[in-house]
XYZ file of C-alpha atoms in Angstrom:
320
model
C -45.764 65.077 -43.434
C -46.596 63.729 -46.856
C -49.677 65.042 -48.799
C -52.258 62.932 -50.604
C -53.395 63.588 -54.184
C -56.425 65.546 -52.908
C -54.261 67.882 -50.844
C -55.106 66.357 -47.508
C -52.257 65.317 -45.243
C -51.521 61.578 -45.113
C -51.589 60.190 -41.626
C -48.821 57.744 -40.574
C -49.756 54.106 -40.992
C -50.440 52.402 -37.710
C -48.592 49.144 -37.070
C -50.676 46.684 -35.154
C -48.967 43.776 -33.397
C -51.066 40.905 -32.236
C -50.889 40.198 -28.518
C -49.728 36.654 -29.112
C -46.881 37.735 -31.438
C -45.710 40.493 -29.073
C -45.751 38.136 -26.134
C -43.618 35.693 -28.121
C -41.040 38.385 -28.944
C -40.807 39.412 -25.294
C -40.254 35.833 -24.178
C -37.484 35.332 -26.737
C -35.713 38.524 -25.635
C -35.968 37.568 -21.946
C -34.720 34.063 -22.702
C -31.539 35.253 -24.413
C -31.005 38.006 -21.855
C -31.108 35.512 -18.971
C -29.108 32.695 -20.573
C -26.459 34.679 -22.426
C -24.066 35.010 -19.412
C -24.139 31.234 -18.883
C -23.605 30.583 -22.565
C -20.728 33.060 -22.732
C -19.016 31.491 -19.705
C -19.417 28.029 -21.216
C -17.977 29.225 -24.527
C -15.026 30.808 -22.694
C -14.345 27.552 -20.819
C -14.425 25.555 -24.033
C -12.134 28.040 -25.747
C -9.724 27.983 -22.812
C -9.691 24.183 -22.805
C -8.846 24.190 -26.488
C -6.074 26.793 -26.173
C -4.370 25.784 -22.909
C -2.182 22.667 -23.001
C -3.425 19.592 -21.183
C -1.944 18.843 -17.771
C 0.475 15.925 -17.685
C -0.191 13.094 -15.247
C 2.834 13.959 -13.096
C 1.637 17.582 -12.819
C -1.567 16.618 -11.028
C -1.483 17.221 -7.289
C 1.773 16.143 -5.672
C 2.347 13.070 -7.828
C 5.720 14.472 -8.869
C 7.098 13.609 -5.405
C 7.037 9.790 -5.676
C 8.039 10.094 -9.340
C 11.054 12.217 -8.427
C 11.969 9.855 -5.577
C 11.910 6.766 -7.806
C 13.655 8.333 -10.803
C 16.352 10.073 -8.743
C 17.100 7.021 -6.584
C 17.305 4.729 -9.606
C 19.586 7.255 -11.303
C 21.872 7.329 -8.257
C 22.313 3.546 -8.483
C 22.768 3.490 -12.252
C 25.132 6.467 -12.533
C 27.451 5.254 -9.788
C 27.375 1.746 -11.302
C 28.317 3.052 -14.764
C 31.096 5.220 -13.332
C 32.546 2.330 -11.335
C 32.390 0.023 -14.372
C 34.059 2.536 -16.693
C 36.894 3.081 -14.199
C 37.224 -0.707 -13.565
C 36.594 -0.332 -9.841
C 34.067 -3.208 -9.711
C 33.073 -6.167 -11.834
C 30.364 -5.564 -14.460
C 28.244 -8.545 -13.404
C 25.956 -7.403 -10.567
C 28.235 -5.918 -7.895
C 26.943 -4.798 -4.526
C 25.229 -1.427 -4.705
C 27.482 -0.211 -1.902
C 30.586 -1.337 -3.820
C 29.666 1.015 -6.659
C 29.927 3.927 -4.219
C 33.123 3.000 -2.396
C 35.974 4.558 -4.402
C 36.115 8.176 -5.629
C 34.786 9.726 -7.825
C 31.653 7.519 -7.820
C 31.628 7.671 -4.029
C 30.987 11.422 -4.176
C 28.240 10.993 -6.759
C 26.668 8.137 -4.814
C 26.675 10.079 -1.555
C 25.212 13.349 -2.776
C 22.501 11.681 -4.867
C 21.390 9.425 -2.013
C 21.249 12.442 0.301
C 18.801 14.059 -2.119
C 16.848 10.773 -2.197
C 16.658 10.948 1.601
C 15.048 14.384 1.421
C 12.586 13.246 -1.259
C 11.696 10.186 0.823
C 10.996 12.300 3.912
C 8.748 14.625 1.891
C 6.889 11.755 0.214
C 6.220 9.965 3.505
C 5.027 13.180 5.135
C 2.541 13.845 2.322
C 1.285 10.276 2.626
C 0.850 10.799 6.372
C -1.148 13.996 5.877
C -3.321 12.378 3.221
C -4.286 9.421 5.400
C -4.950 11.772 8.345
C -7.259 13.903 6.210
C -9.158 10.937 4.782
C -9.723 9.136 8.101
C -9.810 11.769 10.838
C -12.212 9.788 13.066
C -10.671 6.314 12.903
C -8.310 5.833 15.886
C -6.788 2.609 14.585
C -5.927 4.156 11.244
C -4.516 7.277 12.897
C -2.250 5.235 15.198
C -0.944 3.142 12.338
C -0.469 6.286 10.292
C 1.733 7.895 12.959
C 3.679 4.659 13.366
C 4.224 4.533 9.616
C 5.581 8.090 9.558
C 8.090 7.322 12.329
C 9.213 4.097 10.657
C 9.503 5.795 7.286
C 11.670 8.604 8.615
C 13.870 6.067 10.414
C 14.334 4.285 7.094
C 15.291 7.588 5.439
C 17.830 8.221 8.207
C 19.336 4.807 7.475
C 19.612 5.748 3.800
C 21.507 8.876 4.814
C 23.909 6.698 6.837
C 24.484 4.448 3.821
C 25.239 7.482 1.676
C 27.824 8.970 4.031
C 29.484 5.910 5.650
C 30.978 3.621 3.024
C 31.206 -0.140 3.491
C 34.984 -0.374 3.101
C 35.648 2.406 5.629
C 33.103 2.010 8.459
C 31.543 -1.367 7.823
C 29.424 -1.771 10.964
C 27.918 1.707 10.729
C 27.163 1.025 7.073
C 25.430 -2.238 8.029
C 23.435 -0.346 10.673
C 22.243 2.057 7.994
C 21.308 -0.856 5.735
C 19.290 -2.470 8.544
C 17.441 0.778 9.143
C 16.808 1.356 5.454
C 15.695 -2.097 4.410
C 14.608 -3.671 7.695
C 12.637 -0.762 9.138
C 11.631 0.235 5.604
C 10.008 -3.174 5.104
C 7.982 -2.660 8.280
C 6.929 0.721 6.884
C 5.734 -1.034 3.731
C 3.788 -3.498 5.879
C 2.083 -0.663 7.795
C 1.117 1.114 4.582
C -0.219 -2.145 3.155
C -2.364 -2.668 6.267
C -3.603 0.928 5.985
C -4.540 0.284 2.378
C -6.497 -2.780 3.505
C -8.330 -0.848 6.239
C -9.164 2.044 3.928
C -10.572 -0.029 1.071
C -13.046 0.096 -0.561
C -14.034 3.587 0.662
C -10.716 5.316 -0.098
C -8.531 2.629 -1.676
C -9.356 0.162 -4.386
C -8.557 -3.496 -3.916
C -6.084 -3.313 -6.793
C -3.894 -0.861 -4.876
C -3.966 -3.091 -1.812
C -2.998 -6.204 -3.770
C -0.241 -4.324 -5.606
C 1.296 -3.107 -2.347
C 0.971 -6.523 -0.789
C 2.745 -8.110 -3.764
C 5.601 -5.590 -3.582
C 5.900 -6.134 0.178
C 6.188 -9.900 -0.324
C 8.760 -9.249 -3.036
C 10.873 -7.204 -0.635
C 10.552 -9.818 2.110
C 11.752 -12.594 -0.204
C 14.692 -10.434 -1.283
C 15.622 -9.732 2.348
C 15.470 -13.418 3.223
C 17.568 -14.423 0.225
C 20.168 -11.709 0.870
C 20.390 -12.532 4.574
C 20.902 -16.280 4.070
C 23.462 -15.875 1.273
C 25.376 -13.201 3.198
C 25.547 -15.361 6.323
C 26.903 -18.251 4.247
C 29.361 -16.004 2.389
C 30.801 -14.277 5.476
C 30.775 -17.348 7.723
C 34.482 -17.918 7.139
C 34.131 -20.941 4.867
C 35.323 -19.002 1.824
C 38.108 -16.929 3.339
C 38.601 -13.862 5.466
C 38.224 -10.142 4.804
C 35.682 -10.634 2.013
C 34.077 -7.302 2.881
C 36.938 -5.429 1.207
C 36.846 -7.647 -1.905
C 35.585 -5.752 -4.983
C 36.583 -8.126 -7.802
C 35.341 -11.700 -8.068
C 36.099 -14.555 -10.423
C 33.319 -17.008 -11.186
C 35.753 -19.875 -10.539
C 36.454 -18.737 -6.965
C 34.953 -20.446 -3.973
C 32.085 -18.412 -2.599
C 31.156 -16.867 -5.937
C 27.701 -18.487 -5.930
C 26.549 -17.081 -2.550
C 28.155 -13.766 -3.512
C 26.150 -13.443 -6.721
C 22.949 -14.534 -4.955
C 23.539 -11.878 -2.319
C 24.198 -9.094 -4.848
C 21.193 -9.991 -7.008
C 19.018 -10.044 -3.886
C 20.275 -6.579 -2.891
C 19.442 -5.086 -6.269
C 16.058 -6.822 -6.185
C 15.386 -5.407 -2.719
C 16.308 -1.879 -3.765
C 14.000 -1.915 -6.768
C 11.184 -3.449 -4.739
C 11.311 -0.360 -2.521
C 11.221 1.917 -5.563
C 8.284 -0.049 -6.960
C 6.357 0.427 -3.717
C 6.590 4.204 -4.017
C 5.284 3.981 -7.568
C 1.934 2.914 -6.065
C 1.670 6.376 -4.463
C 1.403 8.195 -7.788
C -2.365 7.840 -8.271
C -3.039 8.733 -4.629
C -0.823 11.817 -4.781
C -2.648 13.116 -7.855
C -5.555 13.968 -5.537
C -3.768 15.935 -2.832
C -2.034 19.304 -2.488
C -0.538 21.055 0.519
C -0.470 24.769 1.271
C 1.576 26.701 3.816
C -0.338 29.322 5.827
C 1.667 32.413 6.765
C 0.960 33.845 10.222
C 2.695 37.155 10.967
C 3.496 37.929 14.599
C 3.997 41.619 13.877
C 3.822 44.287 11.199
C 7.597 44.726 10.958
C 10.669 42.480 11.127
C 12.721 44.753 13.414
C 12.299 45.560 17.087
C 11.479 49.174 17.894
C 10.532 50.981 21.127
C 7.062 51.517 19.746
C 6.543 47.822 19.216
C 7.749 47.091 22.760
C 5.262 49.592 24.168
C 2.466 48.144 22.075
C 3.256 44.638 23.293
C 3.433 45.789 26.940
C 0.128 47.596 26.564
C -1.473 44.521 25.006
C -0.208 42.360 27.879
C -1.461 44.868 30.452
C -4.936 45.002 28.915
C -5.074 41.212 28.666
C -4.041 40.883 32.288
C -6.631 43.411 33.465
C -9.377 41.528 31.660
């Protein structure tokens, strides 16, 4: 305790805080105490957004499935075509897609890559089926068309598997059957999906998606019609026999014009199908699937104890 000049002890100075000033300080402290957790979380989110790399468009949802289907299928056509051209197995100017996968080694490459495309197609069509089912669970017409589309799509994938494993020059009629399943039934699948897009717009689909799918469907139909007419004219017998086995053509030969129309139509048809699956990318960015694991027991081996537990459970259930 300090002493004054007169020898008397100096009392501590009393600090007086006005009620209004103290109330203000208390409010400020309460304000920061209540809002600091929210501010800290917001700052952490901003910092995380700045540090973490942005997600690419094909990483959103399951959009990688149609992307992988289109890229892999196009690569299977292009790689087998380049291999056949380098080895002089076909002519460079627009051969049949099947002719580029007739002779080894491109036949092996063509077959295995199309088999992978079959698997990717099955997965893509299944995801599309689940998405439509989840978006319109109470619309019977949409649900029926959705199931029909899944069946047609998987039939088209089965036809693609036949094309991959039964070459045109070996088993021609089975190869043609696979082509009919792939392109014929596949076109009906495109029609069903286009109708679904029409029924689901504007609530779930935009009009742009519907018009895009309709345009691609009409593109595929025109390619099918052109290929069918030119093939009928080419294989009618007017230009010779056994043209199925013919891999090299001269532009001066009779029948070259319907042949080139048929091959161009086939390539156009194939890429129309790939273009249709490109319209799934934006839809698949908004869906993800999860597998739920359900264990039927605590162990993976059978033991006498587990048998007794199961028998006891059955006995109790039966007595109830």
